[in-house]
Tab-separated table of C-alpha atoms and ligand atoms in Angstrom:
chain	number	residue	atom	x	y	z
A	1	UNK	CA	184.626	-11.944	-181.048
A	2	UNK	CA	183.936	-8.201	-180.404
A	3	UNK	CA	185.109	-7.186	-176.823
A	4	UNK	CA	183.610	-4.059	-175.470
A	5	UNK	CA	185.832	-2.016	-173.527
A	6	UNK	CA	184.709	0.746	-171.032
A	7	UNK	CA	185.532	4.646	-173.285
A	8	UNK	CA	187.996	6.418	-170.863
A	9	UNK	CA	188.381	10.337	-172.533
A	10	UNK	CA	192.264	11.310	-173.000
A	11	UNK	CA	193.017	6.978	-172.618
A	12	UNK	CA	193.814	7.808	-169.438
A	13	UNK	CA	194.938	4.591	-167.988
A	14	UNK	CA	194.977	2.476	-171.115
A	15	UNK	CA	198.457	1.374	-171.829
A	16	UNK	CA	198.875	1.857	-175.492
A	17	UNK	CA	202.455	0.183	-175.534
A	18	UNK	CA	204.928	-2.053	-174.257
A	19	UNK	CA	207.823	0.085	-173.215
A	20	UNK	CA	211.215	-0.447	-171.441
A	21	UNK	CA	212.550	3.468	-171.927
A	22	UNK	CA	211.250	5.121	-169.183
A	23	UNK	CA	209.408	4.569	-165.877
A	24	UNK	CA	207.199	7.014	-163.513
A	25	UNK	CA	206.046	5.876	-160.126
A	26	UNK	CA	203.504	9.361	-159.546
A	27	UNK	CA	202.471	8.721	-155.917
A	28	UNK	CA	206.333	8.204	-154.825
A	29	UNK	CA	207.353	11.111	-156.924
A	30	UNK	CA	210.413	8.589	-159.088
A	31	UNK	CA	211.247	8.682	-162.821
A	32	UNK	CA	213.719	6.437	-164.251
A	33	UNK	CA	215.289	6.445	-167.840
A	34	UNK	CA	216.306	3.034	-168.475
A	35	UNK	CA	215.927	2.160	-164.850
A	36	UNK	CA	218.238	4.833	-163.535
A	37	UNK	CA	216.884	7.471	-161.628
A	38	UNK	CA	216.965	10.781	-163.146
A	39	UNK	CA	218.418	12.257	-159.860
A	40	UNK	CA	221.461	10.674	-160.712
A	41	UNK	CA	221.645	11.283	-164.528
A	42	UNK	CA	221.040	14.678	-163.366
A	43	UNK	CA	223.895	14.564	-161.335
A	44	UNK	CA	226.551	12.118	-163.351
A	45	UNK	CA	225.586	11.863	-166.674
A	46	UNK	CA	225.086	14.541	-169.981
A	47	UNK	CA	222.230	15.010	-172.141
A	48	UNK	CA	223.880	13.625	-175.004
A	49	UNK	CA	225.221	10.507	-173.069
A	50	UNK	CA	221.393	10.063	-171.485
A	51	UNK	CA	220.115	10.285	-174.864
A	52	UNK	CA	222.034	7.343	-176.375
A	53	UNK	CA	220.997	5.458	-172.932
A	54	UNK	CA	217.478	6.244	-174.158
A	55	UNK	CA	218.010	5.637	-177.537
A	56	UNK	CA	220.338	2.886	-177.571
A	57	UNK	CA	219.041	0.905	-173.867
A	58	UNK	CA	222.444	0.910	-172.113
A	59	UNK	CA	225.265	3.494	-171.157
A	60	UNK	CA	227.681	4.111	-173.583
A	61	UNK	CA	231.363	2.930	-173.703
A	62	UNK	CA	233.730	5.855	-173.380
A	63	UNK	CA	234.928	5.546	-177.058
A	64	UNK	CA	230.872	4.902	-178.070
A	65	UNK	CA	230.254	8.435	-176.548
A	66	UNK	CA	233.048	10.048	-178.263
A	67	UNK	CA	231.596	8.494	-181.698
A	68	UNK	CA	228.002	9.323	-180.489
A	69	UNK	CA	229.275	13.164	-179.621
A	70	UNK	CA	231.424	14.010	-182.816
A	71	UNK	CA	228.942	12.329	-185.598
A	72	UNK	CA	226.580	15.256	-183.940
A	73	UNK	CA	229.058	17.700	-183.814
A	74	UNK	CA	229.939	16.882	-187.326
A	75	UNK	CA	225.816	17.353	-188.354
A	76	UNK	CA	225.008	20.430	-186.644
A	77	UNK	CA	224.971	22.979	-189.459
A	78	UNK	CA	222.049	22.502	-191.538
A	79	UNK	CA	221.470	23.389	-195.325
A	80	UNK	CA	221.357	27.262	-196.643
A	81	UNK	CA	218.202	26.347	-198.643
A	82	UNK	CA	216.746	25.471	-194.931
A	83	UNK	CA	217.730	28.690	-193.786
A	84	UNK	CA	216.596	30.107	-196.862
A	85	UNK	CA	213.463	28.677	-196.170
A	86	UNK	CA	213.412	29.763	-192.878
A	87	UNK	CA	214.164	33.588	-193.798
A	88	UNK	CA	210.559	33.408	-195.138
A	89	UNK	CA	208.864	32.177	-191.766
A	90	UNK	CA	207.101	35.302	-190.531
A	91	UNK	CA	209.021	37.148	-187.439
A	92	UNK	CA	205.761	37.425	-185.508
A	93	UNK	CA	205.412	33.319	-186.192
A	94	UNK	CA	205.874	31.146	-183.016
A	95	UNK	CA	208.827	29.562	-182.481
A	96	UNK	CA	207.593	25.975	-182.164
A	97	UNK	CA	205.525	26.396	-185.426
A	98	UNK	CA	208.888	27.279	-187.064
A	99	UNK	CA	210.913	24.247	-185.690
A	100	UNK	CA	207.782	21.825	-186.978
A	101	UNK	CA	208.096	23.471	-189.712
A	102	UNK	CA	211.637	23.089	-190.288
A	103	UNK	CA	211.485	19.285	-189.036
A	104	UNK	CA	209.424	18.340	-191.511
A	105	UNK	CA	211.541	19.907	-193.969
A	106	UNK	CA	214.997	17.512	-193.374
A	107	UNK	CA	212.339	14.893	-195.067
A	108	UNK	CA	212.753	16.681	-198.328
A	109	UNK	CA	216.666	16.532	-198.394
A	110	UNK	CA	217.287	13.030	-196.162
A	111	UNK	CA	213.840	11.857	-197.743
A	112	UNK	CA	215.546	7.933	-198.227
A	113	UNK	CA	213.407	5.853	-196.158
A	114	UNK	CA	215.195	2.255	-195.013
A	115	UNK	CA	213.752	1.516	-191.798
A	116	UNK	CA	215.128	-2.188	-191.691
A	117	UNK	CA	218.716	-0.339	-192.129
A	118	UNK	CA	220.262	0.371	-188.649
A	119	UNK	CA	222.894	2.818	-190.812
A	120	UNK	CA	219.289	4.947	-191.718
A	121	UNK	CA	217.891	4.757	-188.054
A	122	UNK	CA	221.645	6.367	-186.297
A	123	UNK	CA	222.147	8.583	-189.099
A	124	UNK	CA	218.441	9.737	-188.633
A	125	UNK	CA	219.157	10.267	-185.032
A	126	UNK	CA	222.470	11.838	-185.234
A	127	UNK	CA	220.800	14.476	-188.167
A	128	UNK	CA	217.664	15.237	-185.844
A	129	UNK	CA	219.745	15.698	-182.478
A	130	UNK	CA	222.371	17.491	-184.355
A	131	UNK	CA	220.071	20.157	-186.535
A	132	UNK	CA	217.027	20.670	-184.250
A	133	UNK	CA	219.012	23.242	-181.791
A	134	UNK	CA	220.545	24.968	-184.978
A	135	UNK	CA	217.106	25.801	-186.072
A	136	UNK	CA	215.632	26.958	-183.287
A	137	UNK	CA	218.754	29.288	-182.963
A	138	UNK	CA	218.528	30.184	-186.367
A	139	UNK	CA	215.049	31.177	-186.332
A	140	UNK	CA	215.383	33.213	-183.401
A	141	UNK	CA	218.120	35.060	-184.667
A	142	UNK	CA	216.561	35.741	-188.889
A	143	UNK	CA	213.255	36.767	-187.385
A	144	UNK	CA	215.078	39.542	-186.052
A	145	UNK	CA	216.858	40.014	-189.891
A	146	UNK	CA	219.901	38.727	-188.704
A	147	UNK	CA	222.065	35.611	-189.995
A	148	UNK	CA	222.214	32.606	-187.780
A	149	UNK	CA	225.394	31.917	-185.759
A	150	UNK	CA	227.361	28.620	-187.064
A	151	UNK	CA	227.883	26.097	-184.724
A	152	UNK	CA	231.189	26.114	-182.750
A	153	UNK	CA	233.105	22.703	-183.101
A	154	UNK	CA	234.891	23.696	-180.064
A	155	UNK	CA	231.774	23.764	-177.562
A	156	UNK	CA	229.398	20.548	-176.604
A	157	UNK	CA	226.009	20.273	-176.762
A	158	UNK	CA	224.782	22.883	-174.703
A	159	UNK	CA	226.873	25.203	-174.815
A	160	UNK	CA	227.330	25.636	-178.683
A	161	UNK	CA	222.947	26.004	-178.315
A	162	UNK	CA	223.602	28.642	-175.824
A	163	UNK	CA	226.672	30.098	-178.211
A	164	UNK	CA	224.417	30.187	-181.129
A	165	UNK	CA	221.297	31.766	-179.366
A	166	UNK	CA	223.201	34.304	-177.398
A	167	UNK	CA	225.969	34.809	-180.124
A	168	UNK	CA	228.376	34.936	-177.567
A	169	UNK	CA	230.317	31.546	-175.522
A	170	UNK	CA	228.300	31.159	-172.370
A	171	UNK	CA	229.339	31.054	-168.705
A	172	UNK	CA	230.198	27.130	-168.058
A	173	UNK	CA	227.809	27.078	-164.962
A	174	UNK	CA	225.051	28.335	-167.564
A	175	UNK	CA	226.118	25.716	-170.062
A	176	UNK	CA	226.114	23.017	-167.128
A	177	UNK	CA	222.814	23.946	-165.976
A	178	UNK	CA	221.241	24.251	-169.700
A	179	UNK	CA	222.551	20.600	-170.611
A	180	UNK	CA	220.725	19.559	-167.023
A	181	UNK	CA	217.601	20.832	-168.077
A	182	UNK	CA	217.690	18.743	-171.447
A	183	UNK	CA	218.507	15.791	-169.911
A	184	UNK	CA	215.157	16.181	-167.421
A	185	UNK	CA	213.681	17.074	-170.291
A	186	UNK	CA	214.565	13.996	-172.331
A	187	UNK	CA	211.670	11.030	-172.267
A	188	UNK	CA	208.536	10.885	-169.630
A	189	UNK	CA	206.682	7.314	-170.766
A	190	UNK	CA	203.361	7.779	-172.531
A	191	UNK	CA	202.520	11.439	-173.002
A	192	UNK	CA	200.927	12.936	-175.731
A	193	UNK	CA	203.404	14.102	-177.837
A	194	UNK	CA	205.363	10.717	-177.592
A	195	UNK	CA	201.923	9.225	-178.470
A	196	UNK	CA	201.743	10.999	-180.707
A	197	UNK	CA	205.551	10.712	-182.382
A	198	UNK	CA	204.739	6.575	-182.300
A	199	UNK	CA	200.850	7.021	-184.055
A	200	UNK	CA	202.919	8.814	-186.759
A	201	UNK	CA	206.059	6.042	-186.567
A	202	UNK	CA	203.622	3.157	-186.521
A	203	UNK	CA	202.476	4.206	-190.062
A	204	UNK	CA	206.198	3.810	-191.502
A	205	UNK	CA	206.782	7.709	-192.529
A	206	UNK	CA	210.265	8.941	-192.454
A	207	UNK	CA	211.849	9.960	-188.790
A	208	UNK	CA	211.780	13.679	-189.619
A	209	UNK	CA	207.541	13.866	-189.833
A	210	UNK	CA	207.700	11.407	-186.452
A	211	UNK	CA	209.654	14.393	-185.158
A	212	UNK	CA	207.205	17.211	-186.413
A	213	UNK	CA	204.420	15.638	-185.507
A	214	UNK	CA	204.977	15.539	-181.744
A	215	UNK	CA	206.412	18.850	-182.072
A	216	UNK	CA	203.604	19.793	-183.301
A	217	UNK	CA	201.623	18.212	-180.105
A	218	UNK	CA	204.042	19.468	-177.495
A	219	UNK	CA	203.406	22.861	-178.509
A	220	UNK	CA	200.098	23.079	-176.582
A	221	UNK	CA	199.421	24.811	-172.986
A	222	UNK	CA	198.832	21.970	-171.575
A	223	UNK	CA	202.045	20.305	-172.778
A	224	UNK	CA	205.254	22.020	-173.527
A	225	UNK	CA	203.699	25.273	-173.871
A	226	UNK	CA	202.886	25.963	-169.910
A	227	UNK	CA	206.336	26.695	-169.141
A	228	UNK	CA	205.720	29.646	-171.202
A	229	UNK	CA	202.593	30.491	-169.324
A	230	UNK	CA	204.234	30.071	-166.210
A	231	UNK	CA	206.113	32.850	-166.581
A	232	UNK	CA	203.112	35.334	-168.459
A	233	UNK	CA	201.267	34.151	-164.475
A	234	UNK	CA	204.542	35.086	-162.490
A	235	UNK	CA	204.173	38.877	-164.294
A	236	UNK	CA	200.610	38.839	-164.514
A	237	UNK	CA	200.642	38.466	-160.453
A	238	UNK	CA	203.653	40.584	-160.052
A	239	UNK	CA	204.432	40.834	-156.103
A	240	UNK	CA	203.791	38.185	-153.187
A	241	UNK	CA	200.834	40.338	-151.948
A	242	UNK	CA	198.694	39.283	-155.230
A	243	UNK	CA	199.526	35.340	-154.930
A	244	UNK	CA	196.724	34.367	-152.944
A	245	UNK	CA	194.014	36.350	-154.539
A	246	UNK	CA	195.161	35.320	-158.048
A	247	UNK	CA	194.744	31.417	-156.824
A	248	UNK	CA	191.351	31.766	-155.170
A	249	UNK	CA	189.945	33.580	-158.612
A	250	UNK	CA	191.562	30.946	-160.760
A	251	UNK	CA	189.703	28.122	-158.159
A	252	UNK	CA	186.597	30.507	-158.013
A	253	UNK	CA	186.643	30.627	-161.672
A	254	UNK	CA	187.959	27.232	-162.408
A	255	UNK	CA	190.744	28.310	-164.520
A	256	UNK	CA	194.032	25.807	-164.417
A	257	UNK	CA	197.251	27.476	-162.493
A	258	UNK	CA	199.987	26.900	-164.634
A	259	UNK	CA	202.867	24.475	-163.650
A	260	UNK	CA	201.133	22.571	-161.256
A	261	UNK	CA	199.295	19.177	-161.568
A	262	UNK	CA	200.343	16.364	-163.468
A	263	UNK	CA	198.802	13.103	-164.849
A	264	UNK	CA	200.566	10.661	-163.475
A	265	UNK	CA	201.999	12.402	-160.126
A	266	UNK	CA	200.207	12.985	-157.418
A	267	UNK	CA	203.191	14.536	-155.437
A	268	UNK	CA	206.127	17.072	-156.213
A	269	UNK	CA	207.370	15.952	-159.644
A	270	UNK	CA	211.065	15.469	-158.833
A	271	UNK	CA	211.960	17.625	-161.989
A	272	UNK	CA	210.873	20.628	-160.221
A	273	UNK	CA	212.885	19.947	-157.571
A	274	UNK	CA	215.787	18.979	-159.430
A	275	UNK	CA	214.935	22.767	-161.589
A	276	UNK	CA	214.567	24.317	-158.002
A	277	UNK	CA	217.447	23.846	-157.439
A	278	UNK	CA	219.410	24.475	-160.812
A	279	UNK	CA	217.012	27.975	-160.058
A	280	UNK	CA	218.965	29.034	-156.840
A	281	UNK	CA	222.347	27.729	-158.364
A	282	UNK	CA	221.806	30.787	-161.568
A	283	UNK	CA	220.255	33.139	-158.997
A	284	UNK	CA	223.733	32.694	-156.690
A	285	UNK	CA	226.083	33.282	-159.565
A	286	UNK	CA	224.107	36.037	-161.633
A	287	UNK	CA	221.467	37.651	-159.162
A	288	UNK	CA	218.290	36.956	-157.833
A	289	UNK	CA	214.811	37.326	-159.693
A	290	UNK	CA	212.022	38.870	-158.021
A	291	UNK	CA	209.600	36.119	-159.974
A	292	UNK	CA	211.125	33.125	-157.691
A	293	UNK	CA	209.504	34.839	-154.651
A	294	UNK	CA	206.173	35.144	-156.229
A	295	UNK	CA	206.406	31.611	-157.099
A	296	UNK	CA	207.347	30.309	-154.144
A	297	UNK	CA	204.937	31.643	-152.647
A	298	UNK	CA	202.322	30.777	-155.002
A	299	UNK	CA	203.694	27.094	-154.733
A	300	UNK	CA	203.100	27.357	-151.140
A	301	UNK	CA	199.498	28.869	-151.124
A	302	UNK	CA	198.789	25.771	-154.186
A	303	UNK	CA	200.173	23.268	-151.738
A	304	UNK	CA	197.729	24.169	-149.049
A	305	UNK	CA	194.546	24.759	-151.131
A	306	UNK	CA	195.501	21.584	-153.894
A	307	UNK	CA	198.337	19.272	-152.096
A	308	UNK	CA	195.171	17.270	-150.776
A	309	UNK	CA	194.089	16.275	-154.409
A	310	UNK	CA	197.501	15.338	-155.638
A	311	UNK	CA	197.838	18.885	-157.343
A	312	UNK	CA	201.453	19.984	-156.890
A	313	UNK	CA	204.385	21.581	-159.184
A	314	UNK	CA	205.338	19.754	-162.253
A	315	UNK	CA	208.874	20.440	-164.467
A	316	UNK	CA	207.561	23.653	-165.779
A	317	UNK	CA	206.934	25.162	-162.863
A	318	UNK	CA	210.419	26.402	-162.319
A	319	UNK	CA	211.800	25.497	-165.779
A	320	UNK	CA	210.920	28.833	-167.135
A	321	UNK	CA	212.852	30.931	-164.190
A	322	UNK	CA	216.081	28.874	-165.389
A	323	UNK	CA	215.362	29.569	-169.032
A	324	UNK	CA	215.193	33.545	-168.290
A	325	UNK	CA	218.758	33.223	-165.999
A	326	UNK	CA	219.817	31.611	-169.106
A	327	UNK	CA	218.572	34.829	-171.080
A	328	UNK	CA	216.472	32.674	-173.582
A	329	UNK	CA	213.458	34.779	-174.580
A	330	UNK	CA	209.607	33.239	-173.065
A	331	UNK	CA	209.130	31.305	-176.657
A	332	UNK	CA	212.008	29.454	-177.013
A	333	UNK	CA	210.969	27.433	-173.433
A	334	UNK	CA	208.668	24.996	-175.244
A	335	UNK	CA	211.079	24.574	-178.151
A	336	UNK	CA	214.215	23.554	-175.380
A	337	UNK	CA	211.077	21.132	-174.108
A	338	UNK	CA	211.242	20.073	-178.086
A	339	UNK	CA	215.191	19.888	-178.094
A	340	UNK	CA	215.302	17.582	-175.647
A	341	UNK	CA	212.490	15.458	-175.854
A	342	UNK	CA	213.512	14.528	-179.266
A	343	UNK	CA	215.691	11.994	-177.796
A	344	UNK	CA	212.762	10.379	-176.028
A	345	UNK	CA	210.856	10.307	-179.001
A	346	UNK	CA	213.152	9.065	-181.350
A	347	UNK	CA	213.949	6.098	-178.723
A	348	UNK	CA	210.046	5.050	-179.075
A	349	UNK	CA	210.710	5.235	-182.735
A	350	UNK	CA	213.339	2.746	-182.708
A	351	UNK	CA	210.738	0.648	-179.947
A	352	UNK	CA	207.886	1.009	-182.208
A	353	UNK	CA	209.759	-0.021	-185.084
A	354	UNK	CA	210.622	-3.180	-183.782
A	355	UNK	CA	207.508	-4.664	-182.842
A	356	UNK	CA	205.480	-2.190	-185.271
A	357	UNK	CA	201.532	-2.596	-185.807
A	358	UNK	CA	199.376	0.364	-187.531
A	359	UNK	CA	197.538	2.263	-184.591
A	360	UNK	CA	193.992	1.735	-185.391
A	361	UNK	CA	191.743	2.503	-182.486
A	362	UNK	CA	188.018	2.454	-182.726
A	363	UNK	CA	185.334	5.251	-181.229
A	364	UNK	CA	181.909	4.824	-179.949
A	365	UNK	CA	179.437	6.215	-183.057
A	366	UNK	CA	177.575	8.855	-181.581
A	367	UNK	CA	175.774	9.909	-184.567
A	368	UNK	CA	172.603	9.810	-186.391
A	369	UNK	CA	171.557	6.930	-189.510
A	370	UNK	CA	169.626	6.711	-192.512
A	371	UNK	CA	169.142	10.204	-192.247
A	372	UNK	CA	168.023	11.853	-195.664
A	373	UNK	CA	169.852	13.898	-197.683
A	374	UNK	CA	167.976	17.369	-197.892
A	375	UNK	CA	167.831	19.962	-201.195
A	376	UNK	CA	169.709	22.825	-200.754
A	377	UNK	CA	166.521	25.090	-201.243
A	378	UNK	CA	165.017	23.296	-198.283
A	379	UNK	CA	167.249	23.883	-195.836
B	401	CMC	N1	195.177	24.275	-161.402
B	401	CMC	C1	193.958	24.158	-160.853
B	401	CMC	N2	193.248	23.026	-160.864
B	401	CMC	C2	193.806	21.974	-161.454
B	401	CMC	C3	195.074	22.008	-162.029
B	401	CMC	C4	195.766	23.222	-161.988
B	401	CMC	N3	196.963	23.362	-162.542
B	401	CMC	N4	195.368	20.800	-162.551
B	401	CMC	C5	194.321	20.022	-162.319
B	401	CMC	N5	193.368	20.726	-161.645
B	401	CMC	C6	192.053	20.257	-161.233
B	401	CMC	C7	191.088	20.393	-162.415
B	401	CMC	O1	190.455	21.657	-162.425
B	401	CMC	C8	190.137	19.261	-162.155
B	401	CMC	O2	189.220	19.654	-161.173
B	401	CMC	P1	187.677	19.142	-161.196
B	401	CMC	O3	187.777	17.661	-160.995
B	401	CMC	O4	187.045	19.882	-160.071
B	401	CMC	O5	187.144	19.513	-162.533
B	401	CMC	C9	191.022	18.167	-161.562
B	401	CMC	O6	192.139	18.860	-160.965
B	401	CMC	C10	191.549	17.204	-162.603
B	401	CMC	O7	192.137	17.984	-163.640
B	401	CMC	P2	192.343	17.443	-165.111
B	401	CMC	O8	192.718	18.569	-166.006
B	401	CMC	O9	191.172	16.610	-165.495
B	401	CMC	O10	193.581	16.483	-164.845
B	401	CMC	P3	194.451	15.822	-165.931
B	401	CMC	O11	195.126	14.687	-165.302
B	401	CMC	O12	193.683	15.575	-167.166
B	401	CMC	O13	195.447	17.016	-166.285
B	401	CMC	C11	197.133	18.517	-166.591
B	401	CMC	C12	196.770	17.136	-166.068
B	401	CMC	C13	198.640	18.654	-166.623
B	401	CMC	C14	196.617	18.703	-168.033
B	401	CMC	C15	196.503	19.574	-165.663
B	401	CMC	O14	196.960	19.401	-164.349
B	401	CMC	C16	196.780	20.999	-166.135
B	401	CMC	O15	196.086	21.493	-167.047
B	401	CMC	N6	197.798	21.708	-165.522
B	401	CMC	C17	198.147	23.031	-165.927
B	401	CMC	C18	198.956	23.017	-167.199
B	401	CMC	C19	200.350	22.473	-166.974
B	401	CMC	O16	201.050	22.861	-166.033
B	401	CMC	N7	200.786	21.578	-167.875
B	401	CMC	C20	202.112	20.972	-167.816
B	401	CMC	C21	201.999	19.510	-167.541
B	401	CMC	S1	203.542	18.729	-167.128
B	401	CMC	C22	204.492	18.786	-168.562
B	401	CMC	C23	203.886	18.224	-169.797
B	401	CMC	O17	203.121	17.262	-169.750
B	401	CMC	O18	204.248	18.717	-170.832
């Protein structure tokens, strides 16, 4: 029996999995990893511990996180012929375009492929949460001609990133704030890079193409990439006076303001208030930025024209005023996004693997038929 089903463009609405990682409510403004709210991982927990709680389905024992922590400490440097490769990337290339790069790569040198073998699936994750920060360090430091920083065994998560970017140990308030981020960062249900990490994991490839394929999908504007754009609008507008004229062109115009509407929430995303906040923490201990006045205002001018159709901030909205606190140039934003989301996507990796079937939609034909084949010369 054929059943017809109604064609909704970008699925919107169609569940496309059974999931128990992550939860949105987008009129009430909640997300939940695992059924704790991300308020309080915020507040109590570290990327690396939320991570396993994606990953893994429950908080870690004290001596599982200590495992957990110094297998990834232990995998953090990555191979010279990686590097090497990297060296060649061109320095005008885009930083996300180098890290799918480089993701797809670890499937050349960890190319074994036992997917019924829970040794493969933790080593998998430990290599990709371990390496993916040392590339994107390493890139941005070679495309500038110099050698990558090795990781420090003395700093955690975050703040051997930030030590490797920045060549220098970072402030522990910016380390704090940095390993915050990731863990907001971490897993949001269906979305279409996790979509698209699970089309690529339902086929049975190797973790580290799972990986660069939704990096490869998060590195869109209307993804990742509009925390980038964010910040190209804050300059573009460049003092409080322009904010309103720059939103009635973009409505006249119908051209999308960046870091605001969402999906699946119709309010605030609480992300962006979460990143609000980390915002005015970095502004207190290292100065203020002119760009947070612009956007509140601009948030406040969106509220009142868009609040009544569910169009407010979402995480990148103030994401991308952290980052540049943090002194992490405009494209490395999207590849953070990419740091941290890895641990949302390898958690529907290990989901899709247990219950796995092929994705193999169908389309509506809109095409022509027996149409004939015409001569070259008669065209
Ligand atoms: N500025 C102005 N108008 C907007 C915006 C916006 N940011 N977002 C939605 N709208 C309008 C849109 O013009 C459309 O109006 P109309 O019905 O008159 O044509 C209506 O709202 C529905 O928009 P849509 O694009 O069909 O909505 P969607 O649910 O498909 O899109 C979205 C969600 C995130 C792609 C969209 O809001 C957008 O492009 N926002 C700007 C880019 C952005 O900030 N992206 C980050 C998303 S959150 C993080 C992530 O997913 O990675």
């Amino acid at each position: 029996m054929t059943t017809v089903c109604e064609y909704k463009p970008g699925l919107e609405g169609i569940p496309v999995a059974q999931s128990s990682i992550s939860y949105v409510d987008g009129q009430k403004g909640i997300l939940e990893y695992r059924g704790i709210r991300i308020e309080e991982l915020a507040a109590k927990s570290t990327f690396l511990e939320t991570a396993y709680l994606l990953i893994w389905g429950n908080l870690p024992t004290k001596e599982e996180l200590d495992n957990f922590e110094n297998e990834i400490r232990y995998h953090r440097r990555i191979k010279y012929r990686i590097r090497d490769m990297m060296k060649c990337f061109p320095e005008t290339g885009h930083p996300m375009d180098a890290l799918q790069a480089s993701a797809a790569a670890l499937g050349l040198f960890y190319s074994k492929r036992a997917l019924d073998n829970p040794d493969y699936i933790r080593e998998a994750v430990v290599r990709l949460l371990a390496k993916i920060p040392t590339m994107v360090a390493a890139f941005k430091l070679m495309r500038k001609g110099n050698d990558p920083v090795q990781p420090n065994d003395d700093l955690d998560y975050a703040a051997n990133f930030l030590y490797m970017l920045n060549e220098r140990k970072p402030d522990p308030l910016a380390a704090k704030v940095l390993d915050i981020c990731l863990t907001l960062h971490a897993e949001h249900t269906m979305n279409a890079s996790t979509f698209s990490a699970m089309v690529t994991a339902s086929t049975l490839t190797d973790p580290y193409a799972v990986v660069a394929s939704a990096v490869g999908t998060l590195a869109g504007p209307l993804h990742g990439g509009a925390n980038e754009e964010v910040i190209d609008m804050l300059e573009e507008i460049g003092s409080i006076e322009n904010v309103r004229s720059y939103i009635d062109d973009c409505l006249k115009y119908k051209k999308k303001i960046m870091g605001f509407g969402h999906r699946v929430y119709k309010v605030k995303d609480p992300r962006a208030t979460i990143l609000q906040d980390l915002a005015e923490q970095m502004f207190e201990k290292f100065g203020h930025d002119k760009y947070y006045d612009i956007a509140l205002e601009l948030e406040r001018v969106v509220e009142e024209k868009l609040g009544h159709r569910g169009i407010y901030a979402n995480v990148d909205f103030y994401s991308g005023l952290v980052y540049r606190k943090l002194e992490i140039p405009t494209d490395l934003f999207t590849p953070i996004f990419a740091i941290a989301r890895v641990a949302g996507w390898l958690a529907h990796w290990k989901e899709q693997l247990a219950e796995n079937r092929i994705f193999r939609p169908t389309q509506i034909y809109t095409g022509f038929h027996d149409e004939p084949y015409i001569e070259i010369t008669e065209r």
